[in-house]
Coordinates of C-alpha atoms in Angstrom, one line a residue:
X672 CA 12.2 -24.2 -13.2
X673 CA 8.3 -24.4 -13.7
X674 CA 6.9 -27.4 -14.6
X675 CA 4.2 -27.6 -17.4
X676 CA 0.9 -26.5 -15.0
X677 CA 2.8 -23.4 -14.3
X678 CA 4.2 -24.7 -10.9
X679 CA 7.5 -24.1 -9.3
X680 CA 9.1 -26.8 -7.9
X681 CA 11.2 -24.5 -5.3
X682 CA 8.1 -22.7 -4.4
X683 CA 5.5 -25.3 -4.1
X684 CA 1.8 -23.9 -3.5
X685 CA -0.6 -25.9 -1.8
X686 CA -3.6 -27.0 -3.8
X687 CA -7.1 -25.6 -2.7
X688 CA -9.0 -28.8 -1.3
X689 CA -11.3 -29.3 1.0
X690 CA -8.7 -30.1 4.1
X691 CA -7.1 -26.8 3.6
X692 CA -7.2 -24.4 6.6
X693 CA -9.9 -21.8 6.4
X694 CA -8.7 -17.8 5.2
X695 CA -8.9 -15.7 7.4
X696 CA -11.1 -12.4 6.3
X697 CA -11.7 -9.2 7.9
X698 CA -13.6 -7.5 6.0
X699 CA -16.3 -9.7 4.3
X700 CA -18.8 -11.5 6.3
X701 CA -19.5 -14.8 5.9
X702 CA -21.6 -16.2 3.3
X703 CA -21.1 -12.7 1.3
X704 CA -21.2 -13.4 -2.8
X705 CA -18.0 -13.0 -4.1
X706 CA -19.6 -11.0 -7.4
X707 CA -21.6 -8.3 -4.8
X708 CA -18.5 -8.4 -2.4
X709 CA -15.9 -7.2 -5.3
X710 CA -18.9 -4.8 -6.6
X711 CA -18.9 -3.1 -3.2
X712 CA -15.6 -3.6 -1.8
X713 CA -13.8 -1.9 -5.3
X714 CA -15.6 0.9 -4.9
X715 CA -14.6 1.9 -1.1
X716 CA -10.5 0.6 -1.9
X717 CA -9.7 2.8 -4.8
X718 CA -11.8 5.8 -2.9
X719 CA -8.9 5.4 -0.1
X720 CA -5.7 3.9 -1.2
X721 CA -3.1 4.3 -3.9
X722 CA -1.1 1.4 -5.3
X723 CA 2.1 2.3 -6.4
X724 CA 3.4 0.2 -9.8
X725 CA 6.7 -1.1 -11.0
X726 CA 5.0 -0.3 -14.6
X727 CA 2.0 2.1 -13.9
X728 CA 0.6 2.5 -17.4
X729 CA 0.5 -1.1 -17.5
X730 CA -1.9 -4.0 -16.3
X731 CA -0.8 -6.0 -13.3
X732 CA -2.1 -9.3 -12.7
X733 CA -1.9 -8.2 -8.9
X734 CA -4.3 -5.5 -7.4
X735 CA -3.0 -4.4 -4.1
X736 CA -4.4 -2.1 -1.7
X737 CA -3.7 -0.6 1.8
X738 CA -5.9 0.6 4.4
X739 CA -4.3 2.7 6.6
X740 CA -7.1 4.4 8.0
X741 CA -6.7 5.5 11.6
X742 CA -8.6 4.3 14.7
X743 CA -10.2 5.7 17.8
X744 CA -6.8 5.7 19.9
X745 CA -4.0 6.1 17.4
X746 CA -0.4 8.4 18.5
X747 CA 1.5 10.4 16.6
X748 CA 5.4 11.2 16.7
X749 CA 5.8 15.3 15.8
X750 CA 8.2 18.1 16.0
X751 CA 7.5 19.6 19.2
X752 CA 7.8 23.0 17.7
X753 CA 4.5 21.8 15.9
X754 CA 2.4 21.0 19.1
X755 CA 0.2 23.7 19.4
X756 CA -0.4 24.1 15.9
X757 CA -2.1 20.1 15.5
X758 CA -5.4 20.3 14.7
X759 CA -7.3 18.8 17.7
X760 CA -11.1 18.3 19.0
X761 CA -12.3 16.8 22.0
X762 CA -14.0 13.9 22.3
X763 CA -16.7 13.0 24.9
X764 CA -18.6 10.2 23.4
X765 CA -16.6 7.5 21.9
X766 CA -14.4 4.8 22.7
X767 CA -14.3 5.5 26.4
X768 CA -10.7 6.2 26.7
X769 CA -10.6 8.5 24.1
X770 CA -10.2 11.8 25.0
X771 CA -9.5 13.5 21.4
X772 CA -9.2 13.2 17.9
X773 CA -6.3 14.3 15.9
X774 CA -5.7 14.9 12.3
X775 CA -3.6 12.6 11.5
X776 CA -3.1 13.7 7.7
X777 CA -2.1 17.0 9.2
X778 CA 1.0 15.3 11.2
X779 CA 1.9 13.7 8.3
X780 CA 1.6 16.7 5.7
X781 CA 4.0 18.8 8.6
X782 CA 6.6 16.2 9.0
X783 CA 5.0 14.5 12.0
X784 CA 4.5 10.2 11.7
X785 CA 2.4 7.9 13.3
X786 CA 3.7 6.0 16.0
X787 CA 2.7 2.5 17.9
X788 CA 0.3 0.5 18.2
X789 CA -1.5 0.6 14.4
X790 CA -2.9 -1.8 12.5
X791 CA -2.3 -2.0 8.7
X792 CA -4.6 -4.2 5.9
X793 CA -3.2 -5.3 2.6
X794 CA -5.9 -6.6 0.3
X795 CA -4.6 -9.0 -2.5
X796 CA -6.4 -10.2 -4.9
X797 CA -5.8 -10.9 -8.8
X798 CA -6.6 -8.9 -11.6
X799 CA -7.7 -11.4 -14.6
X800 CA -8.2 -15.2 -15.7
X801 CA -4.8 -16.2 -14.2
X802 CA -4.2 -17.5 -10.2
X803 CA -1.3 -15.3 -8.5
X804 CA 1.5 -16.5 -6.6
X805 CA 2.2 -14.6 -3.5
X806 CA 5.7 -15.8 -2.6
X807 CA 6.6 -12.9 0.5
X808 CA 5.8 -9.7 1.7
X809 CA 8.6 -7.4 3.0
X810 CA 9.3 -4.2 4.4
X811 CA 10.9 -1.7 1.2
X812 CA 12.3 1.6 0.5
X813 CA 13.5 1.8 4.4
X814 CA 14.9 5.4 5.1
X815 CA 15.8 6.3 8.8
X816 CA 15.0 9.9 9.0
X817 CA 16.8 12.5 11.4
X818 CA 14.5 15.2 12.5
X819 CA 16.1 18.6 13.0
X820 CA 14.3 19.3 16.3
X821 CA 13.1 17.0 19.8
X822 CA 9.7 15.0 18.9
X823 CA 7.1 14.4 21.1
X824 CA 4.2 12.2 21.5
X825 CA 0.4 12.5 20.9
X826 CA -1.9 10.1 22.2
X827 CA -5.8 10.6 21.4
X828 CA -6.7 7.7 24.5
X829 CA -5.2 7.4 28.0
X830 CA -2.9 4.6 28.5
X831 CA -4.4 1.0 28.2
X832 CA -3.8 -2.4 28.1
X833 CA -0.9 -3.8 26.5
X834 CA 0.2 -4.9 23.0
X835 CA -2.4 -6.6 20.7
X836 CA -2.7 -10.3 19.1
X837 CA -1.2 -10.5 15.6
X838 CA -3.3 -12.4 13.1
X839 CA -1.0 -12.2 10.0
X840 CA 2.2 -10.8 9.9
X841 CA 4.3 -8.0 12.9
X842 CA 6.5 -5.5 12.1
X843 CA 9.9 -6.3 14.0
X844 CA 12.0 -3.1 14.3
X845 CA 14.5 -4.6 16.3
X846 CA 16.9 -5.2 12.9
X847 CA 17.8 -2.4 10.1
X848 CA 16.1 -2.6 8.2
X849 CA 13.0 -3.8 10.0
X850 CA 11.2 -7.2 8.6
X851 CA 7.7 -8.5 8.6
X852 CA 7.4 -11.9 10.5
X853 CA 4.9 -14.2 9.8
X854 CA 3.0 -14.4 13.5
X855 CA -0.3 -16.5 12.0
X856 CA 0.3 -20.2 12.5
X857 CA -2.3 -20.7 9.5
X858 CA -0.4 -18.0 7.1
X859 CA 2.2 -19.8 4.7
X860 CA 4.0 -18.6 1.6
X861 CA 3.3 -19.1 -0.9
X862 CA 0.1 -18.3 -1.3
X863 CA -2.6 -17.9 -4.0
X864 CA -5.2 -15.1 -4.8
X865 CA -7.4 -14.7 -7.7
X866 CA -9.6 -11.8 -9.2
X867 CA -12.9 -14.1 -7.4
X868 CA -10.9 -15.0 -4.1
X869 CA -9.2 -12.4 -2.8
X870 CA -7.3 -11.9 0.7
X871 CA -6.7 -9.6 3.2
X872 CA -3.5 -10.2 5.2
X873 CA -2.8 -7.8 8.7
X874 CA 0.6 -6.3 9.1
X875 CA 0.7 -5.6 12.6
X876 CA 3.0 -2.8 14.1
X877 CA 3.4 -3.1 18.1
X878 CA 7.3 -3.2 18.9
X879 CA 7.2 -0.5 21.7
X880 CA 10.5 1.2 21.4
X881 CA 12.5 0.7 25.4
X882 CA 14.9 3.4 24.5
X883 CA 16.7 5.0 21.9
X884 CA 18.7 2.1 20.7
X885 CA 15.3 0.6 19.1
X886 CA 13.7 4.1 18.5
X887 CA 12.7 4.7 15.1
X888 CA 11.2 7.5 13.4
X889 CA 11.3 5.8 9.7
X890 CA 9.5 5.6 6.3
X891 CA 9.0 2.7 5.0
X892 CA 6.1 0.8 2.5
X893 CA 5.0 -2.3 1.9
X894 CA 6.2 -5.1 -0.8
X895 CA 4.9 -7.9 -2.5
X896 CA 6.8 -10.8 -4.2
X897 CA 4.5 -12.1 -6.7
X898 CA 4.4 -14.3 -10.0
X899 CA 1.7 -15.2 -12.3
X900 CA 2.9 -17.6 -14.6
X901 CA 6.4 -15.8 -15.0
X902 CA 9.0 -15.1 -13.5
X903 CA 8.6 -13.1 -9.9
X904 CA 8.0 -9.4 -9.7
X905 CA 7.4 -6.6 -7.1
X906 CA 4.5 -4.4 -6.3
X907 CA 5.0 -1.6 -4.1
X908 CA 2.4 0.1 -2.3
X909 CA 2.1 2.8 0.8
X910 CA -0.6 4.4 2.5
X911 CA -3.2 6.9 1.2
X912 CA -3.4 9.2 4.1
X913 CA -1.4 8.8 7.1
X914 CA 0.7 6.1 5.7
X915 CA 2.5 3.0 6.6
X916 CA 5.9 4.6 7.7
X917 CA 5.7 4.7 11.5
X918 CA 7.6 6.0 14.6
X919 CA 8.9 3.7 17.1
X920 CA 9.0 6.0 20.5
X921 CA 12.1 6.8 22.0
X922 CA 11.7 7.2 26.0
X923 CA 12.9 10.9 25.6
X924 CA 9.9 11.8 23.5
X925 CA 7.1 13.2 26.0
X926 CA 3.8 12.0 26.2
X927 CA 0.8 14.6 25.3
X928 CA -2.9 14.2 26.2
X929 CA -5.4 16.3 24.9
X930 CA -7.5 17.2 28.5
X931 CA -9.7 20.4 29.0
X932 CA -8.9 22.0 25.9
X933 CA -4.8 21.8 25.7
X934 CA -2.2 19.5 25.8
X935 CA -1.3 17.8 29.2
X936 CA 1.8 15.7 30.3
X937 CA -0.3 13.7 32.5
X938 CA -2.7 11.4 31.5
X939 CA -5.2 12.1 34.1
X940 CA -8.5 14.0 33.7
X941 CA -9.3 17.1 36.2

């Protein structure tokens, strides 16, 4: 039941004072104006993501968004029939264990997903006058595919270090479905946004799979529990480009490296 300011007393939200633990941004710097930030920020979001509405000809409160934009070492899971085919280019001078680049939208658009370790950034923010609630954020519309044919593994670096620090929320595939878990001591639902204060929360997805018992080669997206003054709705949103479904590898999926112009088994340069 909500009492008169629009509060629910089973979902208390903290007030915004001066004692409240900074938010943590990634992609403003600090002492940006929120007016120039928005101006700028808009324009780059809806050039690269696609929110996907419970009612799509209709307003949200909530503006979600995305990015799902690769990196300079990301892996992809693909039928190995489709090996040769990926479109691949060398690379000599960037991140220095890179050693190639690979269209990822092409592995996606032939049936191919991306695999471990990716990062993914959901930016909330609010869409009028009124301060949004965000009470969870889950993982939704979980499907568990079965590919016709073995998979294998394409890496664009050689093999480093180990799993990254979370700063928001990690994907945990060890359950079926898999769950978000909240990994950021300073991240607490509920949580407020506004259309002037938005936030940028990182889903992190690093659960190596140890064998086929926590493989997964799965589609999922990404969704938000919100209210604004009413009673609490969904927003679904996935990926643009390479999307936030992702492959957990199975130990029986071979490792590829691009080296000297073709794919190697070992990660070693000549």
């Amino acid at each position: 039941m909500e009492t008169q300011d629009g509060s629910n007393p089973e979902h208390p939200v903290k007030p915004a004072t001066a004692a409240e633990p900074k938010k943590r941004w990634w992609v403003i710097a600090a002492g940006a104006v929120a007016a120039a930030f928005l101006a700028a920020f808009g324009a780059w979001l809806f050039s690269r993501v696609s929110p996907i509405l419970d009612g799509p000809f209709e307003e949200s409160a909530l503006e979600a968004y995305v990015d799902d934009s690769g990196s300079e070492c990301d892996t992809y899971a693909l039928p190995a029939s489709l090996l040769d085919d990926v479109p691949v280019v060398e690379v000599h001078d960037g991140f220095p264990a890179q050693l190639a680049e690979v269209d990822g939208e092409w592995v996606v658009e032939h049936g191919g997903l991306p695999a471990t370790t990716r990062r993914l950034e959901l930016t909330l923010h609010g869409n009028g006058d009124e301060t949004v609630v965000i009470h969870s954020i889950d993982v939704v519309d979980f499907e568990l595919l079965t590919p016709d044919e073995d998979l294998v593994i394409v890496n664009e670096c050689l093999p480093i270090g180990g799993e990254m620090d979370v700063s928001s929320l990690g994907a945990n595939f060890a359950t079926r479905p898999p769950v978000l878990e909240l990994t950021d001591p300073e991240l607490q639902f509920p949580y407020q946004v506004a259309k002037d204060d938005p936030e940028v929360f990182d889903i992190s997805i690093n659960k190596a799979g140890e064998g086929d018992e926590q493989a997964c080669f799965c589609r999922w997206n990404v969704g938000i529990t919100w209210s604004a003054g009413a009673d609490p709705q969904q927003l679904v949103v996935k990926g643009d480009s390479i999307g936030v479904a992702t492959a957990i590898p199975s130990s029986e999926w071979q490792d590829h490296w691009f080296i000297d112009g073709e794919w190697s088994t070992q990660p070693t340069l000549p």
